[in-house]
Short mmCIF file of C-alpha atoms in Angstrom, two decimals:
data_model
loop_
_atom_site.label_atom_id
_atom_site.label_comp_id
_atom_site.label_asym_id
_atom_site.label_seq_id
_atom_site.Cartn_x
_atom_site.Cartn_y
_atom_site.Cartn_z
CA UNK M 1 -8.27 -32.96 20.97
CA UNK M 2 -8.93 -29.65 19.90
CA UNK M 3 -11.55 -27.31 21.54
CA UNK M 4 -13.51 -23.33 22.05
CA UNK M 5 -14.26 -22.26 24.31
CA UNK M 6 -17.71 -20.69 24.43
CA UNK M 7 -18.24 -17.78 25.82
CA UNK M 8 -20.60 -17.99 29.32
CA UNK M 9 -21.58 -16.01 32.72
CA UNK M 10 -21.84 -17.14 35.83
CA UNK M 11 -25.64 -17.12 35.36
CA UNK M 12 -25.45 -19.47 32.79
CA UNK M 13 -23.10 -21.80 33.41
CA UNK M 14 -23.94 -25.21 32.99
CA UNK M 15 -24.04 -28.57 34.89
CA UNK M 16 -23.10 -32.31 33.15
CA UNK M 17 -26.35 -33.28 32.79
CA UNK M 18 -26.05 -29.98 31.15
CA UNK M 19 -23.58 -30.89 28.65
CA UNK M 20 -25.14 -34.42 28.90
CA UNK M 21 -28.56 -32.72 27.61
CA UNK M 22 -26.32 -31.10 24.63
CA UNK M 23 -24.73 -34.27 22.85
CA UNK M 24 -28.18 -35.58 23.02
CA UNK M 25 -28.51 -32.23 20.37
CA UNK M 26 -25.60 -33.29 18.78
CA UNK M 27 -23.11 -30.21 20.76
CA UNK M 28 -20.09 -31.60 21.33
CA UNK M 29 -17.64 -29.86 23.20
CA UNK M 30 -16.20 -30.00 27.53
CA UNK M 31 -16.87 -28.57 30.31
CA UNK M 32 -14.31 -26.93 31.93
CA UNK M 33 -15.56 -25.38 35.83
CA UNK M 34 -19.17 -24.56 34.46
CA UNK M 35 -18.12 -23.16 30.17
CA UNK M 36 -18.71 -25.56 27.71
CA UNK M 37 -15.68 -25.49 24.92
CA UNK M 38 -16.56 -27.56 21.94
CA UNK M 39 -14.14 -30.15 20.47
CA UNK M 40 -13.16 -29.65 16.57
CA UNK M 41 -13.00 -32.73 14.49
CA UNK M 42 -9.22 -33.85 14.41
CA UNK M 43 -8.16 -35.57 11.59
CA UNK M 44 -7.81 -38.63 9.88
CA UNK M 45 -4.09 -39.06 11.30
CA UNK M 46 -5.35 -38.43 14.83
CA UNK M 47 -7.90 -40.87 14.44
CA UNK M 48 -5.70 -43.48 13.16
CA UNK M 49 -3.50 -42.85 15.96
CA UNK M 50 -6.39 -43.85 18.68
CA UNK M 51 -7.55 -46.53 17.00
CA UNK M 52 -4.10 -48.42 16.60
CA UNK M 53 -3.25 -47.32 20.53
CA UNK M 54 -7.56 -48.66 21.51
CA UNK M 55 -6.46 -51.29 19.74
CA UNK M 56 -3.28 -52.68 21.38
CA UNK M 57 -5.01 -51.65 24.54
CA UNK M 58 -8.27 -53.74 24.46
CA UNK M 59 -6.66 -56.83 22.83
CA UNK M 60 -4.09 -56.85 26.51
CA UNK M 61 -6.87 -55.88 28.48
CA UNK M 62 -10.07 -57.57 28.03
CA UNK M 63 -9.29 -60.52 28.19
CA UNK M 64 -7.21 -60.56 31.09
CA UNK M 65 -10.35 -58.37 32.58
CA UNK M 66 -8.52 -55.87 33.75
CA UNK M 67 -10.94 -53.20 33.71
CA UNK M 68 -12.41 -50.58 31.27
CA UNK M 69 -11.30 -48.87 28.25
CA UNK M 70 -13.03 -46.01 26.95
CA UNK M 71 -12.71 -42.98 23.81
CA UNK M 72 -13.75 -40.04 23.40
CA UNK M 73 -16.48 -38.76 23.97
CA UNK M 74 -17.11 -41.20 27.20
CA UNK M 75 -15.87 -37.88 29.39
CA UNK M 76 -14.89 -38.06 32.85
CA UNK M 77 -17.00 -35.67 35.82
CA UNK M 78 -13.08 -34.42 37.81
CA UNK M 79 -15.53 -30.99 39.73
CA UNK M 80 -19.00 -30.08 40.76
CA UNK M 81 -20.02 -26.41 40.99
CA UNK M 82 -18.80 -25.19 38.90
CA UNK M 83 -19.07 -28.80 37.27
CA UNK M 84 -15.43 -30.15 35.01
CA UNK M 85 -16.17 -33.06 32.25
CA UNK M 86 -12.75 -33.55 30.30
CA UNK M 87 -12.70 -36.00 27.03
CA UNK M 88 -9.69 -38.37 26.85
CA UNK M 89 -9.06 -39.52 23.46
CA UNK M 90 -8.32 -42.78 25.38
CA UNK M 91 -9.16 -43.95 29.76
CA UNK M 92 -8.73 -47.14 31.05
CA UNK M 93 -10.45 -47.52 33.96
CA UNK M 94 -9.13 -50.41 35.92
CA UNK M 95 -12.04 -53.16 37.56
CA UNK M 96 -11.09 -51.54 41.20
CA UNK M 97 -11.79 -47.86 40.76
CA UNK M 98 -14.73 -48.94 38.65
CA UNK M 99 -16.27 -52.49 38.62
CA UNK M 100 -17.17 -54.47 35.78
CA UNK M 101 -20.60 -55.09 36.89
CA UNK M 102 -20.90 -51.36 37.48
CA UNK M 103 -23.87 -49.83 34.65
CA UNK M 104 -22.02 -46.40 33.75
CA UNK M 105 -24.74 -44.39 32.17
CA UNK M 106 -23.65 -40.19 32.45
CA UNK M 107 -19.65 -39.40 32.94
CA UNK M 108 -17.42 -41.76 34.35
CA UNK M 109 -17.43 -39.73 38.09
CA UNK M 110 -13.92 -41.31 38.79
CA UNK M 111 -10.29 -40.77 37.46
CA UNK M 112 -9.30 -42.96 35.40
CA UNK M 113 -5.76 -45.28 36.37
CA UNK M 114 -4.34 -43.56 32.76
CA UNK M 115 -4.88 -42.13 30.40
CA UNK M 116 -4.23 -41.30 26.44
CA UNK M 117 -4.15 -37.28 25.08
CA UNK M 118 -3.10 -37.19 21.33
CA UNK M 119 -2.02 -33.59 20.30
CA UNK M 120 -3.98 -32.09 17.59
CA UNK M 121 -2.22 -29.72 15.28
CA UNK M 122 -3.90 -27.10 16.68
CA UNK M 123 -2.41 -27.69 20.19
CA UNK M 124 -0.15 -26.07 21.04
CA UNK M 125 3.44 -27.90 23.29
CA UNK M 126 2.01 -26.32 26.46
CA UNK M 127 -1.76 -27.05 26.34
CA UNK M 128 -1.24 -30.83 26.27
CA UNK M 129 1.53 -30.26 29.03
CA UNK M 130 -0.94 -28.79 30.54
CA UNK M 131 -3.66 -31.37 30.48
CA UNK M 132 -1.34 -33.72 31.08
CA UNK M 133 -0.67 -32.83 34.56
CA UNK M 134 -4.63 -31.55 34.89
CA UNK M 135 -5.20 -35.93 35.10
CA UNK M 136 -2.35 -35.92 36.84
CA UNK M 137 -3.39 -33.87 39.88
CA UNK M 138 -7.35 -35.37 39.35
CA UNK M 139 -5.69 -38.61 40.81
CA UNK M 140 -3.92 -40.56 37.27
CA UNK M 141 -1.32 -42.85 37.69
CA UNK M 142 -0.47 -42.43 34.11
CA UNK M 143 -0.37 -40.38 30.85
CA UNK M 144 0.54 -40.53 27.28
CA UNK M 145 0.63 -37.50 25.37
CA UNK M 146 1.61 -38.64 21.61
CA UNK M 147 3.11 -35.57 19.34
CA UNK M 148 2.11 -37.03 15.38
CA UNK M 149 4.51 -33.70 14.81
CA UNK M 150 7.35 -35.47 16.15
CA UNK M 151 6.43 -39.11 16.59
CA UNK M 152 7.45 -38.77 20.59
CA UNK M 153 5.12 -39.82 23.41
CA UNK M 154 6.01 -38.03 26.21
CA UNK M 155 5.08 -40.39 29.94
CA UNK M 156 3.62 -38.46 32.46
CA UNK M 157 3.72 -39.42 36.65
CA UNK M 158 3.15 -38.68 39.66
CA UNK M 159 6.72 -37.25 40.75
CA UNK M 160 8.62 -38.01 38.17
CA UNK M 161 9.94 -36.16 35.34
CA UNK M 162 8.25 -36.40 32.05
CA UNK M 163 10.44 -38.89 29.90
CA UNK M 164 9.85 -38.90 25.67
CA UNK M 165 9.46 -41.71 23.18
CA UNK M 166 10.49 -42.18 20.44
CA UNK M 167 9.74 -44.55 17.13
CA UNK M 168 12.46 -46.99 17.91
CA UNK M 169 11.14 -47.05 21.78
CA UNK M 170 8.67 -49.48 23.57
CA UNK M 171 5.53 -48.24 25.74
CA UNK M 172 4.91 -50.12 28.32
CA UNK M 173 2.30 -50.32 30.92
CA UNK M 174 4.63 -50.01 34.70
CA UNK M 175 2.69 -50.98 37.87
CA UNK M 176 -0.82 -49.02 35.74
CA UNK M 177 -1.14 -52.45 33.29
CA UNK M 178 1.81 -54.65 34.76
CA UNK M 179 3.41 -57.00 31.12
CA UNK M 180 2.09 -54.25 28.67
CA UNK M 181 4.06 -53.46 26.11
CA UNK M 182 3.42 -51.46 22.29
CA UNK M 183 6.44 -49.99 19.72
CA UNK M 184 5.42 -46.59 19.12
CA UNK M 185 5.37 -46.82 15.38
CA UNK M 186 3.23 -49.28 15.85
CA UNK M 187 1.09 -46.81 17.54
CA UNK M 188 2.56 -43.86 15.01
CA UNK M 189 1.39 -46.01 11.99
CA UNK M 190 3.69 -45.56 9.13
CA UNK M 191 5.82 -41.76 8.30
CA UNK M 192 4.46 -40.37 5.59
CA UNK M 193 6.99 -40.30 2.55
CA UNK M 194 8.88 -36.60 2.72
CA UNK M 195 8.20 -36.26 6.35
CA UNK M 196 10.97 -36.74 8.35
CA UNK M 197 10.27 -36.89 11.94
CA UNK M 198 11.57 -33.99 14.14
CA UNK M 199 12.11 -34.79 18.09
CA UNK M 200 13.12 -30.94 19.05
#
C-alpha cells in the first residue's frame, strides 16, 4: 500500500475518531502518531493479489469459524496519544483474540494474528520490511509480505529469520492457521508474457 504523509503540527494531531470522520468525507489513509498519511490507489495487480489470497484464506477460515478476515480500509488501532491506525492489506483475527459474536463498528483494538502486506510499485523494500517489523512488534504472530516485482513472499515471525518463498513454494499457516496452505503462484496469478521473475 502506498502512502503519502500530510504535514500536521503538534497542535493539530489527529485522533482515530478524526480519521473515521475523514473516511466518511472521502479521505483514505492511515494515522501514524497523529499524522495523516493518505493512501493512494495501488493498481490492478495489487488488487488481484489481495483478492486471490483473501479468497483462499476465507475458504479456509470461514467454514471452520476460526476467526475474522478484513481487508484494506478496516484499520487497526495500534497506539494512543498520539494515535496510530494502520491498514493491512489483509488481516486475520483469531476467534480467541476477537470473538465472533463481538460487533466492532470502529477500528480493531487488538492486533491481528496474521497480516498480509502487498508491496506497491512505489514501495521500497526497506519500507515494507519496516512495516512488517512494526506489525510483529505490536503482537502479530505471522506477516506475509508479497513482492509482485520479484514474485516472492517474505515471511516474518517473532524472533525468527525472514524466509523468502518463490513461485514454486507454498505458503503455510504454521501455528497461526494450522493446515492452511496456498501455492505462491496461485496468489501471484499468471506472469505477464515477456516478464521474467527476479529473486535478487
